[in-house]
PDB file of C-alpha atoms in Angstrom:
ATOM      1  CA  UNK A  72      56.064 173.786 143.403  1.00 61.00           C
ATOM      2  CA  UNK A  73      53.984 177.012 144.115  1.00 65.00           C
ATOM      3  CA  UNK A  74      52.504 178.886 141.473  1.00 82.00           C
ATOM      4  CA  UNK A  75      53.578 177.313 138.510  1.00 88.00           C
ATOM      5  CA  UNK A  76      51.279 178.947 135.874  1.00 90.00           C
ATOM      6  CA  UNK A  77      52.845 182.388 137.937  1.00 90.00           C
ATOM      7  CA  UNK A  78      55.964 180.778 137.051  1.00 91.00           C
ATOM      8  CA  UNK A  79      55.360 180.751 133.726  1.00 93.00           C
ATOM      9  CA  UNK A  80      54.088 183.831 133.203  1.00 92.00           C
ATOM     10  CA  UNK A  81      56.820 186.161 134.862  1.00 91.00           C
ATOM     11  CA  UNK A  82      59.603 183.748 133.251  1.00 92.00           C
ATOM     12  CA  UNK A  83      58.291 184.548 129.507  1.00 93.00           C
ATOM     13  CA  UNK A  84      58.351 188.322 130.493  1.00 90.00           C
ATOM     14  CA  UNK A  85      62.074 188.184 131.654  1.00 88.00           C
ATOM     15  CA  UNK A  86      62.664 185.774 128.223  1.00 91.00           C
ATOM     16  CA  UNK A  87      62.132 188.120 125.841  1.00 91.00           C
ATOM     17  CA  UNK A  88      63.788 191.209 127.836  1.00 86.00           C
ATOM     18  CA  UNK A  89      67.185 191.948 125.363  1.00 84.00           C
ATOM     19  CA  UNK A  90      70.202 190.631 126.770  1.00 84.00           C
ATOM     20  CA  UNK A  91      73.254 188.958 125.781  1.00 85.00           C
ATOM     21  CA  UNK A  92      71.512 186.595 124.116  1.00 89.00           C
ATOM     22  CA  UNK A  93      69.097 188.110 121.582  1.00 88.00           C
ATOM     23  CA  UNK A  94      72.484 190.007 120.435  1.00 85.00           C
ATOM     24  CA  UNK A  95      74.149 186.793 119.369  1.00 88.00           C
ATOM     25  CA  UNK A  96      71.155 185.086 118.072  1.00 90.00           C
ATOM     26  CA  UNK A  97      70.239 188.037 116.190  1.00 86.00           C
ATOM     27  CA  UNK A  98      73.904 189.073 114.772  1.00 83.00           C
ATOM     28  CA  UNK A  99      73.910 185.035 114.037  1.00 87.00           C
ATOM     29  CA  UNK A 100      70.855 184.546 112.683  1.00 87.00           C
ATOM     30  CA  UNK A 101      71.125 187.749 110.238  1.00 80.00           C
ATOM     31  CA  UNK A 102      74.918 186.577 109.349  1.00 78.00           C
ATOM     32  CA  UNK A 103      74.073 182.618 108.724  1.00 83.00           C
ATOM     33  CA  UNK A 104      70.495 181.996 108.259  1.00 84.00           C
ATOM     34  CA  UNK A 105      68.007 180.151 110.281  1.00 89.00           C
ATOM     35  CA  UNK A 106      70.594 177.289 110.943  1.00 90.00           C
ATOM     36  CA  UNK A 107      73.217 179.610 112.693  1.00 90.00           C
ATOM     37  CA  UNK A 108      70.378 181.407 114.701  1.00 92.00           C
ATOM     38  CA  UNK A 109      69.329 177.724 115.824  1.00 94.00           C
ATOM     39  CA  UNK A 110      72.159 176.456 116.851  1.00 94.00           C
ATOM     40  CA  UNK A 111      73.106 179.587 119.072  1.00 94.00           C
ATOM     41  CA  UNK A 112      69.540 179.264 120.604  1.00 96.00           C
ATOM     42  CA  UNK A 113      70.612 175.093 121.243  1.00 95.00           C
ATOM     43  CA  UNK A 114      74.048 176.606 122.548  1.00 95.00           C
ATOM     44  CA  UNK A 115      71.939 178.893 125.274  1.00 94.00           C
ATOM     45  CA  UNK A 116      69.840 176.403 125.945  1.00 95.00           C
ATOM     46  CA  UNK A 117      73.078 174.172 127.138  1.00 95.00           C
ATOM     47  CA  UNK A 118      74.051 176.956 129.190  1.00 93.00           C
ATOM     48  CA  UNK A 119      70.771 176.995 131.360  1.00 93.00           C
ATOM     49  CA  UNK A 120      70.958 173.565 131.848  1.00 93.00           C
ATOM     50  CA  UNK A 121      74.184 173.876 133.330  1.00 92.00           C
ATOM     51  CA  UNK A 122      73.355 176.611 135.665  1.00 90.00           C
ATOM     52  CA  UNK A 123      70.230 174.593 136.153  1.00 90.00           C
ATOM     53  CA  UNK A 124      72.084 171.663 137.727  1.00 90.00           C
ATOM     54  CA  UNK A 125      74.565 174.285 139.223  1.00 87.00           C
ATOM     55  CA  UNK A 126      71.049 175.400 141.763  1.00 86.00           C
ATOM     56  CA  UNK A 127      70.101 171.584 142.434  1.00 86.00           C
ATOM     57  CA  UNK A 128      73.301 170.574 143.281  1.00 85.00           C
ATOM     58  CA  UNK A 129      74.148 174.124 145.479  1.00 81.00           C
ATOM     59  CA  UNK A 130      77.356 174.800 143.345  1.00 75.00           C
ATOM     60  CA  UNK A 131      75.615 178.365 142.168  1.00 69.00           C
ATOM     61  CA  UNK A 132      76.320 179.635 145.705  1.00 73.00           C
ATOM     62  CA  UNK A 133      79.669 178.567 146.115  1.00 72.00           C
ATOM     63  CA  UNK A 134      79.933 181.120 142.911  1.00 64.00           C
ATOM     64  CA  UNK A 135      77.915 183.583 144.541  1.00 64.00           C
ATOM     65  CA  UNK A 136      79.164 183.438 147.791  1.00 72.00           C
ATOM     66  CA  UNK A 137      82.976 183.485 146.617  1.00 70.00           C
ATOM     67  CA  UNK A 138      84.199 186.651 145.795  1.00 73.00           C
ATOM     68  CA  UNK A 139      87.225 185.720 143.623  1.00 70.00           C
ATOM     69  CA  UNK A 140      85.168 183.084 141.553  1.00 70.00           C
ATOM     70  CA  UNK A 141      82.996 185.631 141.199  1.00 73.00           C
ATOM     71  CA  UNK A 142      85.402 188.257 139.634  1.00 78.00           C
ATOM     72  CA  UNK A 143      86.640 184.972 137.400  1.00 79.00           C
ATOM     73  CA  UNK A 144      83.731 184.427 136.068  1.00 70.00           C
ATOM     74  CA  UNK A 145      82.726 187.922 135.991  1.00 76.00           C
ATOM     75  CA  UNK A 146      85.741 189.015 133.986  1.00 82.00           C
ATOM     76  CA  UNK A 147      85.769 186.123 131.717  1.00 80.00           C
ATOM     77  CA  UNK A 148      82.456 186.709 130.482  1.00 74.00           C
ATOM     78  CA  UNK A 149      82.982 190.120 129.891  1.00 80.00           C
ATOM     79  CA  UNK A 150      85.924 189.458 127.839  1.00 84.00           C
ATOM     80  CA  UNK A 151      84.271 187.162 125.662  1.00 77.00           C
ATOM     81  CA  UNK A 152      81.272 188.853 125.112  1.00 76.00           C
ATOM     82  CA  UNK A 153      83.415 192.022 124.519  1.00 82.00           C
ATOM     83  CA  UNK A 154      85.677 189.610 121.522  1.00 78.00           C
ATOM     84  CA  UNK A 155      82.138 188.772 120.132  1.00 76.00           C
ATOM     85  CA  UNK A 156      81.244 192.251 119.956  1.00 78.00           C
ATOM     86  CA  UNK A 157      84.734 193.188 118.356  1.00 79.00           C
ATOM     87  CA  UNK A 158      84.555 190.145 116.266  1.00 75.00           C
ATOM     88  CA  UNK A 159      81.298 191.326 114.856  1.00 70.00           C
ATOM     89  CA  UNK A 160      82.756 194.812 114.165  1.00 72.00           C
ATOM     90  CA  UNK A 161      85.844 193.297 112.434  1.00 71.00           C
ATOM     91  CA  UNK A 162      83.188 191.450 109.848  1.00 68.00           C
ATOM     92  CA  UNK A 163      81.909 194.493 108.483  1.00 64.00           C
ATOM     93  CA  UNK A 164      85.301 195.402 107.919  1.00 63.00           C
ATOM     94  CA  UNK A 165      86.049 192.549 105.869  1.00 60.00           C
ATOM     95  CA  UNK A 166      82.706 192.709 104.066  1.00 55.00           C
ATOM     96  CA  UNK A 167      83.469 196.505 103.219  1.00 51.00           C
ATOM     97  CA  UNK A 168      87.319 195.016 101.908  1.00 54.00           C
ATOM     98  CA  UNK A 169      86.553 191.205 100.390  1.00 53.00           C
ATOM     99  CA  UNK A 170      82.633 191.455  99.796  1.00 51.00           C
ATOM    100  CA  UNK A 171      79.635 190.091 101.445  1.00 51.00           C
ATOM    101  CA  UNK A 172      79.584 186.690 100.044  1.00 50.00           C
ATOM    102  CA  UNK A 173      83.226 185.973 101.529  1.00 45.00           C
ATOM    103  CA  UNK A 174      82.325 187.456 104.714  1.00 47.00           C
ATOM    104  CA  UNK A 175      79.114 185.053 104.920  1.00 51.00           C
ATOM    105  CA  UNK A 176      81.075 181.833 104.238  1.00 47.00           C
ATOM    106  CA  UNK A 177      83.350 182.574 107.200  1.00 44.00           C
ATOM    107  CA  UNK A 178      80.460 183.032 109.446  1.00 48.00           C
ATOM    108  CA  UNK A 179      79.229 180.051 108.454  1.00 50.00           C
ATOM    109  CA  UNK A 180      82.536 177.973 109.852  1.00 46.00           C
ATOM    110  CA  UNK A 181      82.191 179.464 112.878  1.00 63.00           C
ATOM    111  CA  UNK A 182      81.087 177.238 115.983  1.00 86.00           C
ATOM    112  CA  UNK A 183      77.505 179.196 116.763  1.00 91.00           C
ATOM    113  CA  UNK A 184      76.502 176.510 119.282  1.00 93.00           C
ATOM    114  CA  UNK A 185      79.562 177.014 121.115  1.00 92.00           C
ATOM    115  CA  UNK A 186      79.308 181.027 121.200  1.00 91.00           C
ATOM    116  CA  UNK A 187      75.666 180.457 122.458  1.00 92.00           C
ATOM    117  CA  UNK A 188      76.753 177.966 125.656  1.00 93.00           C
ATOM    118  CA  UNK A 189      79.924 180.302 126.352  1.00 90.00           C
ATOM    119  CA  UNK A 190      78.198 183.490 126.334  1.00 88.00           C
ATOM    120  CA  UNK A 191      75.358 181.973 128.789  1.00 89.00           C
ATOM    121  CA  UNK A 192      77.821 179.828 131.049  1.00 88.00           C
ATOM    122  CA  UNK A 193      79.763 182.227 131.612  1.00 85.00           C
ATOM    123  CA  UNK A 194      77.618 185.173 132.780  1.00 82.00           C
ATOM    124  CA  UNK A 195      77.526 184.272 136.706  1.00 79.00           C
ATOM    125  CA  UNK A 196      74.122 186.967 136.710  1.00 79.00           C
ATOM    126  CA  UNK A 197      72.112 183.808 135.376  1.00 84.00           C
ATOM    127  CA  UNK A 198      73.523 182.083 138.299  1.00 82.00           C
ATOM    128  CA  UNK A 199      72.542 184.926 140.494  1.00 81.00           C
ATOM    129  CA  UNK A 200      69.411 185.251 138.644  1.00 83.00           C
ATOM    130  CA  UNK A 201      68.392 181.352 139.165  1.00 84.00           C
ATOM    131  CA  UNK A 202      68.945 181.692 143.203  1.00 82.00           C
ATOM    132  CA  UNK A 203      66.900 184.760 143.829  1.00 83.00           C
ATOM    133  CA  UNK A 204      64.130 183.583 140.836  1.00 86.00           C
ATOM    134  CA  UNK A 205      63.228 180.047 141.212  1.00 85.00           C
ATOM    135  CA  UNK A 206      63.645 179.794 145.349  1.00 83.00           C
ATOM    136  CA  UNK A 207      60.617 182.124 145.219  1.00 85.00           C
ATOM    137  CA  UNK A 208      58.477 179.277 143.677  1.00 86.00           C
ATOM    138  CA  UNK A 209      59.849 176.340 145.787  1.00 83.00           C
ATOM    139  CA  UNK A 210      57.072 174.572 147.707  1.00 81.00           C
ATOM    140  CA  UNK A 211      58.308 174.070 151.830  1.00 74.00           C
ATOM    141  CA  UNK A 212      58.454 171.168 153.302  1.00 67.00           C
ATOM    142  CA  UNK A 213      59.180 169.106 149.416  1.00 69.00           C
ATOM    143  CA  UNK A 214      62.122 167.864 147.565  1.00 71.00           C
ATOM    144  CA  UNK A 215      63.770 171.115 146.535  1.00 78.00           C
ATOM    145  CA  UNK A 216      65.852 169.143 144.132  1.00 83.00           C
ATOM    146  CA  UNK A 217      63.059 168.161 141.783  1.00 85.00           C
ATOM    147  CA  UNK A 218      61.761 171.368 142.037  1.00 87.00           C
ATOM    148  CA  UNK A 219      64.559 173.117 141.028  1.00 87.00           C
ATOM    149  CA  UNK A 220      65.326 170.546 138.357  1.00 90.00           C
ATOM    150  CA  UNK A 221      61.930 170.888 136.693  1.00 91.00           C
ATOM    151  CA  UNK A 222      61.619 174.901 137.041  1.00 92.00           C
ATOM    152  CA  UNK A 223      65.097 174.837 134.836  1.00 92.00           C
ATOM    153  CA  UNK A 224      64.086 172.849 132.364  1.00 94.00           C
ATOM    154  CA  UNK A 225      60.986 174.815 131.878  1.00 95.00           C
ATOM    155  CA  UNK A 226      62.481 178.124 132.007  1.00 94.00           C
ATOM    156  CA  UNK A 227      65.119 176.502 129.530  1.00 95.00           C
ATOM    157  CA  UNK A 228      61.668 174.997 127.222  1.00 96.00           C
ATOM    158  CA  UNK A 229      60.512 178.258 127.348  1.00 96.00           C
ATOM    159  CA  UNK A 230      63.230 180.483 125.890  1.00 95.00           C
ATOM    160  CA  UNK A 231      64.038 177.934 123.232  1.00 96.00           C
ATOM    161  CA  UNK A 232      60.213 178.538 122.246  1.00 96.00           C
ATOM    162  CA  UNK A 233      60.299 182.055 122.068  1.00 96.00           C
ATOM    163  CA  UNK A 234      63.885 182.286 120.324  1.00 95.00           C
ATOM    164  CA  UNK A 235      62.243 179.799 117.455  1.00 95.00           C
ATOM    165  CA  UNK A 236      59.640 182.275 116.472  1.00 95.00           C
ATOM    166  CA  UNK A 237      62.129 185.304 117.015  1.00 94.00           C
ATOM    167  CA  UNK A 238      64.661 183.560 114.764  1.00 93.00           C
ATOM    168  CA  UNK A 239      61.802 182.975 112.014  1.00 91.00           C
ATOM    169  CA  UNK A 240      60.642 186.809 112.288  1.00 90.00           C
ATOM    170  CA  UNK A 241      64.741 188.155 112.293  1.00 86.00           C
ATOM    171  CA  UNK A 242      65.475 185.626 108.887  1.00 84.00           C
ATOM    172  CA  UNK A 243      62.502 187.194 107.607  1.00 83.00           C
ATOM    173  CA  UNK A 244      63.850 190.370 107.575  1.00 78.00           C
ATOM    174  CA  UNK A 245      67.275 189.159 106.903  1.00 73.00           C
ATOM    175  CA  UNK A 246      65.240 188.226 103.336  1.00 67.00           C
ATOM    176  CA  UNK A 247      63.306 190.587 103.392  1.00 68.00           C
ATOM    177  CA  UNK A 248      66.263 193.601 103.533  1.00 59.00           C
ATOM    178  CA  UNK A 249      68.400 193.232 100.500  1.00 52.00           C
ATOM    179  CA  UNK A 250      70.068 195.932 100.709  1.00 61.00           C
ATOM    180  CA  UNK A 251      74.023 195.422 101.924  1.00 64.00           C
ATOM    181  CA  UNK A 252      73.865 198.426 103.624  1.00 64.00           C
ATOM    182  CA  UNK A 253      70.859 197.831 105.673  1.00 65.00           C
ATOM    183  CA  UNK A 254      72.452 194.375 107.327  1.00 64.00           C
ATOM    184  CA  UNK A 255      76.042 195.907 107.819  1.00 69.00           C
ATOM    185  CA  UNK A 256      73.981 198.660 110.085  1.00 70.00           C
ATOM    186  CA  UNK A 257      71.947 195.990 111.900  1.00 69.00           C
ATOM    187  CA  UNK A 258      75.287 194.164 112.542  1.00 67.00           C
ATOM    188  CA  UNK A 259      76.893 196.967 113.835  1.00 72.00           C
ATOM    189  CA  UNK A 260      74.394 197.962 115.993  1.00 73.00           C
ATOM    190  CA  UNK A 261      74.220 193.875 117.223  1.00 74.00           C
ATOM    191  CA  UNK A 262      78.230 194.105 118.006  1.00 72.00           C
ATOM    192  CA  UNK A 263      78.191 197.407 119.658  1.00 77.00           C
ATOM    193  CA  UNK A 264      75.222 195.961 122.049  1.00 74.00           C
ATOM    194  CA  UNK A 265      77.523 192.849 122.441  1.00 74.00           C
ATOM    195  CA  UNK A 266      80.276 195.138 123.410  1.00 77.00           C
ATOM    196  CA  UNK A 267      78.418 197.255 125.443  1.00 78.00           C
ATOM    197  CA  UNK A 268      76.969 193.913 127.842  1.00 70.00           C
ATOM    198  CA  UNK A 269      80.907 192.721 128.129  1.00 71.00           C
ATOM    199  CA  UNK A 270      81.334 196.063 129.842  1.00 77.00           C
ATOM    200  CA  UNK A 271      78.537 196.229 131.873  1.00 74.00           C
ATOM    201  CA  UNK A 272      79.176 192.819 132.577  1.00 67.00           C
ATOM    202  CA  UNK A 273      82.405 193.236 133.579  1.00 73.00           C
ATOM    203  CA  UNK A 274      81.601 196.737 135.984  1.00 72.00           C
ATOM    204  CA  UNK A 275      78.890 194.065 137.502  1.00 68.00           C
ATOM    205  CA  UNK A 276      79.661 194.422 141.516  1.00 67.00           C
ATOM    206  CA  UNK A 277      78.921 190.787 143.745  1.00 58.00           C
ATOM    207  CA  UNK A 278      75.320 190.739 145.017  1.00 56.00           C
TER     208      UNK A 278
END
């Protein structure tokens, strides 16, 4: 492997740049606590392993490659990211309607892990993202498998690291900002962003 400290360094930077992620885990993590944050960060994490094993084993370009499994994946992402989004909306509905302590404890039965390894799985830009990133930092003439293998699981180390300390400073505020009013706003703002990636997901053309 070829410039690993490089490696490092440019993956951290692309980390903490928002995306679908840092929506969930902070609409999670503000809705449920540290523990819901968590487990959506776990849930990602399961996701980049996945596409991880996807690169070593070539399967990621079969998706690339393939128009129509492509679009699948494309549109299916989109659509879930867009039902978190709505989802989220809907909750400050029901807050307004049955209170915030009733909306909490239905957050809290909701599978976080699971919306965490969806939302990543399903976006086929981290598979394009892990072909055109990590093939820069392969080493010729070695075992492209290993290499592969280990870059994922330290780009997948790496984001779980810097979502701990992000879910620590967002439940911070979360009890820090008592007022109602200030979390429905932060909410809304975290489904509209949610909302607005399943549509830019979805207009995403095939690289």
């Amino acid at each position: 492997m070829e410039n690993y400290s490089l490696f490092i360094l440019m993956s951290i930077l692309l980390i903490i740049l928002p995306g679908p992620d840092t929506g969930l885990i902070t609409q999670n993590t503000l809705a449920a606590g540290k523990q819901g944050g968590m487990k959506t960060v776990l849930g990602s994490a399961g996701g980049l392993m996945i596409h991880t094993l996807a690169v070593t084993l070539g399967l990621s370009s079969i998706l690339v490659k393939s128009a129509f499994l492509f679009s699948i994946f494309k549109y299916v992402g989109a659509i879930y990211l867009i039902y978190l989004g709505i989802i989220s909306l809907w909750s400050l509905r029901r807050k307004a309607t049955d209170g915030d302590e009733t909306s909490e404890n239905v957050y809290k039965h909701k599978s976080h892990f699971f919306q965490g390894f969806l939302t990543n799985v399903l976006n086929p830009k981290v598979a394009v993202f892990f072909l055109t990133f990590l093939p820069q930092f392969v080493k010729p003439g070695t075992g492209a498998f290993w290499q592969f293998l280990a870059m994922g699981l330290t780009y997948t180390v790496l984001t779980v690291i810097w979502f701990f300390f992000y879910i620590h400073f967002i439940n911070w505020i979360r009890a820090w900002m008592k007022k109602p009013s200030t979390q429905r706003v932060i909410q809304g703002m975290t489904g509209v962003a949610l909302l607005g990636f399943g549509v830019k997901l979805a207009l995403e053309k095939q690289p």
